[in-house]
């Protein structure tokens, strides 16, 4: 029997053996959608309740849109002095946190541009205020922001993260990974710290017990093999994190296709199809055997494809997106309320449950 066959891979998955990078590539290139759905669902159901799908009510708060990095794929960033540039103050943050909690929300996903005019104290005060005064979970700062803050504080990565945790940082989002292949990173975001920079921040975060997520933005000139290379780096890093058993690890993986509107790439690359997106999440679910959760991206793909992804290995449908600025700046905007997101899950054949930013179940009346 050919080693690279659906039958062999099926047997490995059933017996909870790890598939190889070659097998992952084979699945993406040769397996049918039905086969991928079947295999991804087996893995999903071994790790999560087969009939339940989670969602989170949080708010994406971009504290500044001023950024000096200059990523070629970003339609959100502004320069100092631009008429529509901004930096949020604590009063505005309090209003956003209050609105979030009134809608049943439990967390703030806090990210912004690399604004060289902001002080280290601005960040500490912001995190402390949201955590202590607003009583809301802070899921904040992508690795490139942490790299910037380490330089700003002069403390180094570990001490910077510890200081942020003491101020109230609860978890770290995995934004900014894009494709973890160096020549791709250099092409699309040469000033963003590279592959090693992103991985180093996650390694240090995990070493001190800080949970994080992991991401992939695909469809920006990379090959399928590049995507598998990206997944392999994540899987290897998660292996190391789980061995420590200190609470610091990847809680979930989320992927979405690049949105080229209003960027330098508009009209130069093809859009990702629904089929390719579903293949991508299914292969990720099968390959990332040490990740507990896989998120669907209805925000970029739309509600129906988001629902379909629940049958391709995803056990989480993500956030209501009370506020979202980065993807919408590229021309893609989808919004739902709690009733709609629960209806999406039910109509896809599952039972909805509300989670927090680190996948704890939210019980009505119970504070985070």
Tab-separated table of C-alpha atoms in Angstrom:
chain	number	residue	atom	x	y	z
A	1	UNK	CA	0.000	0.000	0.000
A	2	UNK	CA	1.206	3.495	-0.824
A	3	UNK	CA	2.387	5.158	2.402
A	4	UNK	CA	0.783	8.401	1.256
A	5	UNK	CA	-2.799	7.190	1.196
A	6	UNK	CA	-6.062	8.200	2.826
A	7	UNK	CA	-6.357	4.729	4.353
A	8	UNK	CA	-3.001	4.894	6.107
A	9	UNK	CA	-3.681	8.410	7.355
A	10	UNK	CA	-7.124	7.370	8.571
A	11	UNK	CA	-5.605	4.519	10.592
A	12	UNK	CA	-3.030	6.865	12.108
A	13	UNK	CA	-5.705	9.373	13.114
A	14	UNK	CA	-7.943	6.702	14.602
A	15	UNK	CA	-5.062	5.435	16.732
A	16	UNK	CA	-4.039	9.020	17.615
A	17	UNK	CA	-0.701	8.828	15.835
A	18	UNK	CA	0.856	12.009	14.500
A	19	UNK	CA	0.767	12.625	10.744
A	20	UNK	CA	3.880	13.873	8.957
A	21	UNK	CA	4.385	17.050	6.961
A	22	UNK	CA	4.352	14.981	3.758
A	23	UNK	CA	1.037	13.441	4.764
A	24	UNK	CA	-0.421	16.869	5.530
A	25	UNK	CA	0.634	18.089	2.087
A	26	UNK	CA	-0.863	14.967	0.535
A	27	UNK	CA	-4.169	15.603	2.276
A	28	UNK	CA	-4.327	19.176	1.046
A	29	UNK	CA	-3.466	18.286	-2.537
A	30	UNK	CA	-5.180	14.908	-2.942
A	31	UNK	CA	-7.968	14.338	-0.410
A	32	UNK	CA	-11.555	15.204	-1.281
A	33	UNK	CA	-13.546	17.662	0.786
A	34	UNK	CA	-15.621	14.794	2.143
A	35	UNK	CA	-12.507	12.897	3.234
A	36	UNK	CA	-11.042	15.990	4.871
A	37	UNK	CA	-14.275	16.669	6.727
A	38	UNK	CA	-14.389	13.107	7.976
A	39	UNK	CA	-10.774	13.035	9.161
A	40	UNK	CA	-10.839	16.497	10.737
A	41	UNK	CA	-14.065	15.690	12.559
A	42	UNK	CA	-12.511	12.559	14.071
A	43	UNK	CA	-9.694	14.653	15.552
A	44	UNK	CA	-12.062	17.423	16.639
A	45	UNK	CA	-14.338	14.985	18.440
A	46	UNK	CA	-11.439	13.325	20.276
A	47	UNK	CA	-10.464	16.697	21.739
A	48	UNK	CA	-13.846	18.361	22.263
A	49	UNK	CA	-17.474	17.512	22.959
A	50	UNK	CA	-18.815	16.335	19.580
A	51	UNK	CA	-22.066	18.285	19.767
A	52	UNK	CA	-20.877	21.576	21.298
A	53	UNK	CA	-19.351	24.700	19.699
A	54	UNK	CA	-17.992	27.639	21.681
A	55	UNK	CA	-18.006	31.374	21.060
A	56	UNK	CA	-16.633	34.385	22.917
A	57	UNK	CA	-18.065	37.835	23.481
A	58	UNK	CA	-15.139	40.226	23.454
A	59	UNK	CA	-14.170	43.415	21.725
A	60	UNK	CA	-11.251	44.112	19.419
A	61	UNK	CA	-9.837	47.385	20.699
A	62	UNK	CA	-7.098	48.968	18.618
A	63	UNK	CA	-5.633	51.535	21.007
A	64	UNK	CA	-3.771	53.309	18.183
A	65	UNK	CA	-3.701	53.078	14.402
A	66	UNK	CA	-0.360	54.867	14.159
A	67	UNK	CA	2.294	52.381	13.053
A	68	UNK	CA	5.856	52.601	11.783
A	69	UNK	CA	6.191	48.993	10.571
A	70	UNK	CA	4.724	49.479	7.081
A	71	UNK	CA	3.411	45.979	6.334
A	72	UNK	CA	2.435	45.721	2.673
A	73	UNK	CA	-0.826	43.913	3.492
A	74	UNK	CA	-2.207	46.390	6.054
A	75	UNK	CA	-4.981	48.842	5.180
A	76	UNK	CA	-5.458	49.941	8.788
A	77	UNK	CA	-2.263	51.747	9.760
A	78	UNK	CA	-1.735	55.507	9.672
A	79	UNK	CA	1.298	57.755	10.101
A	80	UNK	CA	1.878	60.418	12.723
A	81	UNK	CA	0.026	63.540	11.713
A	82	UNK	CA	-2.535	61.853	9.457
A	83	UNK	CA	-5.948	63.436	9.919
A	84	UNK	CA	-7.538	60.107	10.883
A	85	UNK	CA	-4.722	58.863	13.142
A	86	UNK	CA	-5.554	58.339	16.821
A	87	UNK	CA	-4.488	57.155	20.267
A	88	UNK	CA	-7.183	56.077	22.722
A	89	UNK	CA	-7.270	57.548	26.218
A	90	UNK	CA	-8.444	55.780	29.383
A	91	UNK	CA	-11.861	57.423	29.293
A	92	UNK	CA	-12.507	55.989	25.822
A	93	UNK	CA	-11.217	52.586	26.901
A	94	UNK	CA	-13.575	52.626	29.891
A	95	UNK	CA	-16.533	53.379	27.624
A	96	UNK	CA	-15.613	50.493	25.338
A	97	UNK	CA	-15.159	48.107	28.261
A	98	UNK	CA	-18.489	49.128	29.792
A	99	UNK	CA	-20.317	48.634	26.495
A	100	UNK	CA	-18.669	45.227	26.117
A	101	UNK	CA	-19.790	44.046	29.552
A	102	UNK	CA	-23.321	45.358	28.981
A	103	UNK	CA	-23.495	43.041	25.947
A	104	UNK	CA	-22.367	40.066	28.039
A	105	UNK	CA	-18.738	40.387	27.048
A	106	UNK	CA	-15.877	39.221	29.220
A	107	UNK	CA	-12.718	40.356	27.476
A	108	UNK	CA	-10.854	42.966	25.472
A	109	UNK	CA	-8.632	41.886	22.587
A	110	UNK	CA	-6.138	44.739	22.811
A	111	UNK	CA	-3.823	45.412	19.874
A	112	UNK	CA	-2.423	48.422	18.061
A	113	UNK	CA	0.242	49.741	15.773
A	114	UNK	CA	3.883	50.300	16.664
A	115	UNK	CA	3.512	53.906	17.762
A	116	UNK	CA	6.956	55.231	18.665
A	117	UNK	CA	5.513	58.225	20.549
A	118	UNK	CA	3.804	56.164	23.254
A	119	UNK	CA	5.621	55.541	26.537
A	120	UNK	CA	6.073	52.297	28.462
A	121	UNK	CA	3.869	53.758	31.197
A	122	UNK	CA	1.044	54.238	28.672
A	123	UNK	CA	0.904	50.477	28.125
A	124	UNK	CA	1.174	49.525	31.800
A	125	UNK	CA	-1.492	52.061	32.757
A	126	UNK	CA	-3.801	50.857	29.975
A	127	UNK	CA	-3.555	47.196	30.998
A	128	UNK	CA	-3.883	47.962	34.705
A	129	UNK	CA	-6.882	50.228	34.116
A	130	UNK	CA	-8.771	47.673	32.020
A	131	UNK	CA	-8.006	44.849	34.432
A	132	UNK	CA	-8.430	46.575	37.797
A	133	UNK	CA	-10.789	49.469	37.153
A	134	UNK	CA	-12.912	48.040	34.340
A	135	UNK	CA	-12.817	44.460	35.684
A	136	UNK	CA	-12.395	42.865	32.267
A	137	UNK	CA	-9.980	40.265	30.906
A	138	UNK	CA	-7.095	41.644	28.838
A	139	UNK	CA	-6.108	39.428	25.902
A	140	UNK	CA	-3.497	41.745	24.537
A	141	UNK	CA	-0.525	42.579	22.320
A	142	UNK	CA	0.769	40.588	19.378
A	143	UNK	CA	4.428	39.456	19.397
A	144	UNK	CA	5.669	42.441	17.376
A	145	UNK	CA	4.124	44.754	19.974
A	146	UNK	CA	5.793	42.789	22.767
A	147	UNK	CA	9.145	43.104	20.969
A	148	UNK	CA	8.592	46.865	20.781
A	149	UNK	CA	7.595	47.061	24.442
A	150	UNK	CA	10.700	45.105	25.492
A	151	UNK	CA	12.862	47.734	23.786
A	152	UNK	CA	10.760	50.534	25.233
A	153	UNK	CA	10.956	49.215	28.784
A	154	UNK	CA	14.593	48.140	28.545
A	155	UNK	CA	13.696	45.060	30.575
A	156	UNK	CA	14.021	42.318	27.960
A	157	UNK	CA	11.238	40.013	26.812
A	158	UNK	CA	10.728	37.959	29.966
A	159	UNK	CA	10.682	40.851	32.423
A	160	UNK	CA	8.483	42.910	30.099
A	161	UNK	CA	5.917	40.129	29.897
A	162	UNK	CA	6.060	39.591	33.659
A	163	UNK	CA	5.449	43.303	34.229
A	164	UNK	CA	2.467	43.238	31.884
A	165	UNK	CA	1.104	40.158	33.638
A	166	UNK	CA	1.466	41.862	37.017
A	167	UNK	CA	-0.462	44.820	35.590
A	168	UNK	CA	-3.269	42.490	34.490
A	169	UNK	CA	-2.428	40.951	31.131
A	170	UNK	CA	-4.225	37.594	31.058
A	171	UNK	CA	-3.307	36.123	27.702
A	172	UNK	CA	-1.507	36.936	24.477
A	173	UNK	CA	-3.082	36.861	20.986
A	174	UNK	CA	-1.096	35.260	18.191
A	175	UNK	CA	-1.542	37.976	15.587
A	176	UNK	CA	1.239	38.940	13.236
A	177	UNK	CA	2.352	35.426	12.363
A	178	UNK	CA	1.084	35.671	8.786
A	179	UNK	CA	3.154	32.858	7.205
A	180	UNK	CA	6.036	31.663	9.364
A	181	UNK	CA	8.438	31.231	6.469
A	182	UNK	CA	11.274	33.727	6.373
A	183	UNK	CA	11.301	34.643	2.683
A	184	UNK	CA	7.532	35.214	2.768
A	185	UNK	CA	7.803	37.362	5.912
A	186	UNK	CA	10.569	39.426	4.320
A	187	UNK	CA	8.459	39.983	1.225
A	188	UNK	CA	5.279	41.100	2.962
A	189	UNK	CA	6.483	42.577	6.289
A	190	UNK	CA	10.271	43.031	6.360
A	191	UNK	CA	10.227	45.210	9.499
A	192	UNK	CA	8.131	42.936	11.680
A	193	UNK	CA	10.766	40.885	13.476
A	194	UNK	CA	10.785	37.848	11.214
A	195	UNK	CA	9.872	34.264	12.011
A	196	UNK	CA	12.343	33.932	14.888
A	197	UNK	CA	11.007	37.065	16.577
A	198	UNK	CA	7.414	35.815	16.606
A	199	UNK	CA	8.427	32.376	17.865
A	200	UNK	CA	10.720	33.801	20.550
A	201	UNK	CA	7.966	35.914	22.088
A	202	UNK	CA	5.659	32.891	22.207
A	203	UNK	CA	8.390	30.703	23.685
A	204	UNK	CA	9.092	33.197	26.476
A	205	UNK	CA	5.372	33.746	27.125
A	206	UNK	CA	4.793	30.013	27.466
A	207	UNK	CA	7.864	29.607	29.692
A	208	UNK	CA	6.361	31.977	32.298
A	209	UNK	CA	2.892	30.423	32.184
A	210	UNK	CA	1.168	32.911	29.878
A	211	UNK	CA	-1.406	31.312	27.538
A	212	UNK	CA	-1.477	32.474	23.912
A	213	UNK	CA	-3.206	31.763	20.653
A	214	UNK	CA	-1.596	31.008	17.286
A	215	UNK	CA	-2.641	32.276	13.878
A	216	UNK	CA	-2.055	32.058	10.155
A	217	UNK	CA	-2.968	34.611	7.512
A	218	UNK	CA	-2.678	32.807	4.186
A	219	UNK	CA	-3.161	33.489	0.503
A	220	UNK	CA	-0.378	36.043	0.123
A	221	UNK	CA	2.046	34.349	-2.345
A	222	UNK	CA	2.944	31.365	-0.161
A	223	UNK	CA	2.743	27.742	-1.337
A	224	UNK	CA	0.789	24.943	0.343
A	225	UNK	CA	4.128	23.532	1.488
A	226	UNK	CA	4.854	26.884	3.164
A	227	UNK	CA	1.602	26.602	5.101
A	228	UNK	CA	2.565	23.121	6.288
A	229	UNK	CA	5.979	24.463	7.325
A	230	UNK	CA	4.161	27.104	9.380
A	231	UNK	CA	1.984	24.455	11.068
A	232	UNK	CA	5.035	22.317	11.837
A	233	UNK	CA	6.722	25.199	13.670
A	234	UNK	CA	3.578	25.692	15.760
A	235	UNK	CA	3.251	21.998	16.555
A	236	UNK	CA	6.895	21.739	17.613
A	237	UNK	CA	6.617	24.811	19.816
A	238	UNK	CA	3.439	23.470	21.418
A	239	UNK	CA	5.227	20.213	22.218
A	240	UNK	CA	7.805	22.153	24.206
A	241	UNK	CA	5.161	24.257	25.931
A	242	UNK	CA	3.054	21.303	27.032
A	243	UNK	CA	6.060	19.543	28.557
A	244	UNK	CA	6.417	22.423	31.041
A	245	UNK	CA	2.838	21.906	32.267
A	246	UNK	CA	2.748	25.438	33.709
A	247	UNK	CA	-0.333	26.823	31.964
A	248	UNK	CA	1.654	28.500	29.212
A	249	UNK	CA	0.776	27.078	25.804
A	250	UNK	CA	-1.269	27.694	22.668
A	251	UNK	CA	-4.963	27.506	23.555
A	252	UNK	CA	-6.197	27.642	19.959
A	253	UNK	CA	-5.279	28.080	16.302
A	254	UNK	CA	-7.099	30.491	14.004
A	255	UNK	CA	-6.496	31.047	10.303
A	256	UNK	CA	-8.012	33.376	7.758
A	257	UNK	CA	-7.365	34.375	4.153
A	258	UNK	CA	-5.642	37.639	3.345
A	259	UNK	CA	-8.032	40.476	2.488
A	260	UNK	CA	-6.313	42.552	-0.196
A	261	UNK	CA	-8.737	45.489	-0.436
A	262	UNK	CA	-7.091	48.900	0.030
A	263	UNK	CA	-3.610	47.350	0.196
A	264	UNK	CA	-0.621	47.222	-2.153
A	265	UNK	CA	-1.646	43.688	-3.117
A	266	UNK	CA	-5.103	44.561	-4.415
A	267	UNK	CA	-5.630	43.098	-7.883
A	268	UNK	CA	-2.260	41.338	-7.862
A	269	UNK	CA	-3.224	38.043	-6.211
A	270	UNK	CA	-6.238	35.772	-6.395
A	271	UNK	CA	-8.763	35.597	-3.592
A	272	UNK	CA	-8.962	32.432	-1.507
A	273	UNK	CA	-12.023	30.329	-2.304
A	274	UNK	CA	-14.352	28.794	0.268
A	275	UNK	CA	-13.090	25.351	-0.730
A	276	UNK	CA	-9.454	26.259	-0.118
A	277	UNK	CA	-10.328	27.818	3.213
A	278	UNK	CA	-12.137	24.659	4.343
A	279	UNK	CA	-9.188	22.541	3.238
A	280	UNK	CA	-6.853	24.748	5.205
A	281	UNK	CA	-8.781	24.499	8.483
A	282	UNK	CA	-9.289	20.750	8.074
A	283	UNK	CA	-5.602	20.020	7.473
A	284	UNK	CA	-4.692	22.301	10.371
A	285	UNK	CA	-7.054	20.389	12.686
A	286	UNK	CA	-5.592	17.060	11.622
A	287	UNK	CA	-1.951	18.167	11.775
A	288	UNK	CA	-2.066	20.222	14.996
A	289	UNK	CA	-2.753	17.202	17.158
A	290	UNK	CA	-1.515	18.986	20.296
A	291	UNK	CA	-3.824	22.002	19.948
A	292	UNK	CA	-7.076	21.770	21.913
A	293	UNK	CA	-9.124	24.188	19.789
A	294	UNK	CA	-9.450	25.403	16.191
A	295	UNK	CA	-11.378	28.589	15.443
A	296	UNK	CA	-13.555	29.238	12.404
A	297	UNK	CA	-13.205	32.614	10.685
A	298	UNK	CA	-16.721	33.695	9.762
A	299	UNK	CA	-15.504	37.305	10.010
A	300	UNK	CA	-13.523	36.989	6.771
A	301	UNK	CA	-15.422	34.149	5.084
A	302	UNK	CA	-19.020	35.001	5.963
A	303	UNK	CA	-21.581	33.193	8.074
A	304	UNK	CA	-22.308	30.207	5.836
A	305	UNK	CA	-18.667	29.267	5.338
A	306	UNK	CA	-18.070	29.843	9.033
A	307	UNK	CA	-20.817	27.330	9.745
A	308	UNK	CA	-19.336	24.875	7.245
A	309	UNK	CA	-15.970	25.103	8.998
A	310	UNK	CA	-17.598	23.524	12.065
A	311	UNK	CA	-17.801	20.348	9.968
A	312	UNK	CA	-14.129	20.633	8.978
A	313	UNK	CA	-12.555	20.396	12.403
A	314	UNK	CA	-13.445	23.717	14.046
A	315	UNK	CA	-14.981	23.548	17.518
A	316	UNK	CA	-15.093	27.312	18.066
A	317	UNK	CA	-16.762	30.005	15.975
A	318	UNK	CA	-14.837	32.896	17.479
A	319	UNK	CA	-16.148	36.275	18.549
A	320	UNK	CA	-19.267	38.328	17.984
A	321	UNK	CA	-16.876	41.096	16.877
A	322	UNK	CA	-18.511	43.920	18.796
A	323	UNK	CA	-15.817	46.050	17.220
A	324	UNK	CA	-13.377	45.191	14.442
A	325	UNK	CA	-11.165	47.626	12.567
A	326	UNK	CA	-8.305	45.840	10.798
A	327	UNK	CA	-10.182	43.425	8.522
A	328	UNK	CA	-12.922	45.962	7.849
A	329	UNK	CA	-10.271	48.478	6.724
A	330	UNK	CA	-9.543	46.043	3.890
A	331	UNK	CA	-13.197	46.029	2.848
A	332	UNK	CA	-14.571	42.914	4.576
A	333	UNK	CA	-17.201	43.475	7.264
A	334	UNK	CA	-19.468	40.934	8.960
A	335	UNK	CA	-21.211	41.454	12.304
A	336	UNK	CA	-23.584	39.418	14.490
A	337	UNK	CA	-25.139	39.663	17.937
A	338	UNK	CA	-25.352	36.909	20.570
A	339	UNK	CA	-28.661	35.563	19.265
A	340	UNK	CA	-27.340	35.417	15.708
A	341	UNK	CA	-24.109	33.646	16.585
A	342	UNK	CA	-25.980	31.075	18.676
A	343	UNK	CA	-28.437	30.611	15.810
A	344	UNK	CA	-25.516	30.070	13.413
A	345	UNK	CA	-24.170	27.324	15.666
A	346	UNK	CA	-27.577	25.662	16.148
A	347	UNK	CA	-28.342	25.710	12.418
A	348	UNK	CA	-24.991	24.054	11.786
A	349	UNK	CA	-26.136	21.212	14.046
A	350	UNK	CA	-24.395	22.037	17.324
A	351	UNK	CA	-25.131	23.325	20.820
A	352	UNK	CA	-23.606	26.771	21.551
A	353	UNK	CA	-21.702	27.642	24.719
A	354	UNK	CA	-20.064	30.886	25.722
A	355	UNK	CA	-16.387	30.819	26.671
A	356	UNK	CA	-13.824	33.299	27.937
A	357	UNK	CA	-10.534	34.156	26.226
A	358	UNK	CA	-8.777	31.044	27.546
A	359	UNK	CA	-11.662	28.626	26.896
A	360	UNK	CA	-13.230	28.549	30.327
A	361	UNK	CA	-17.015	28.266	30.251
A	362	UNK	CA	-18.933	31.416	31.149
A	363	UNK	CA	-21.757	30.833	33.612
A	364	UNK	CA	-24.341	33.610	33.937
A	365	UNK	CA	-23.607	35.657	37.032
A	366	UNK	CA	-20.059	34.323	37.362
A	367	UNK	CA	-17.290	36.931	36.934
A	368	UNK	CA	-14.317	36.050	34.744
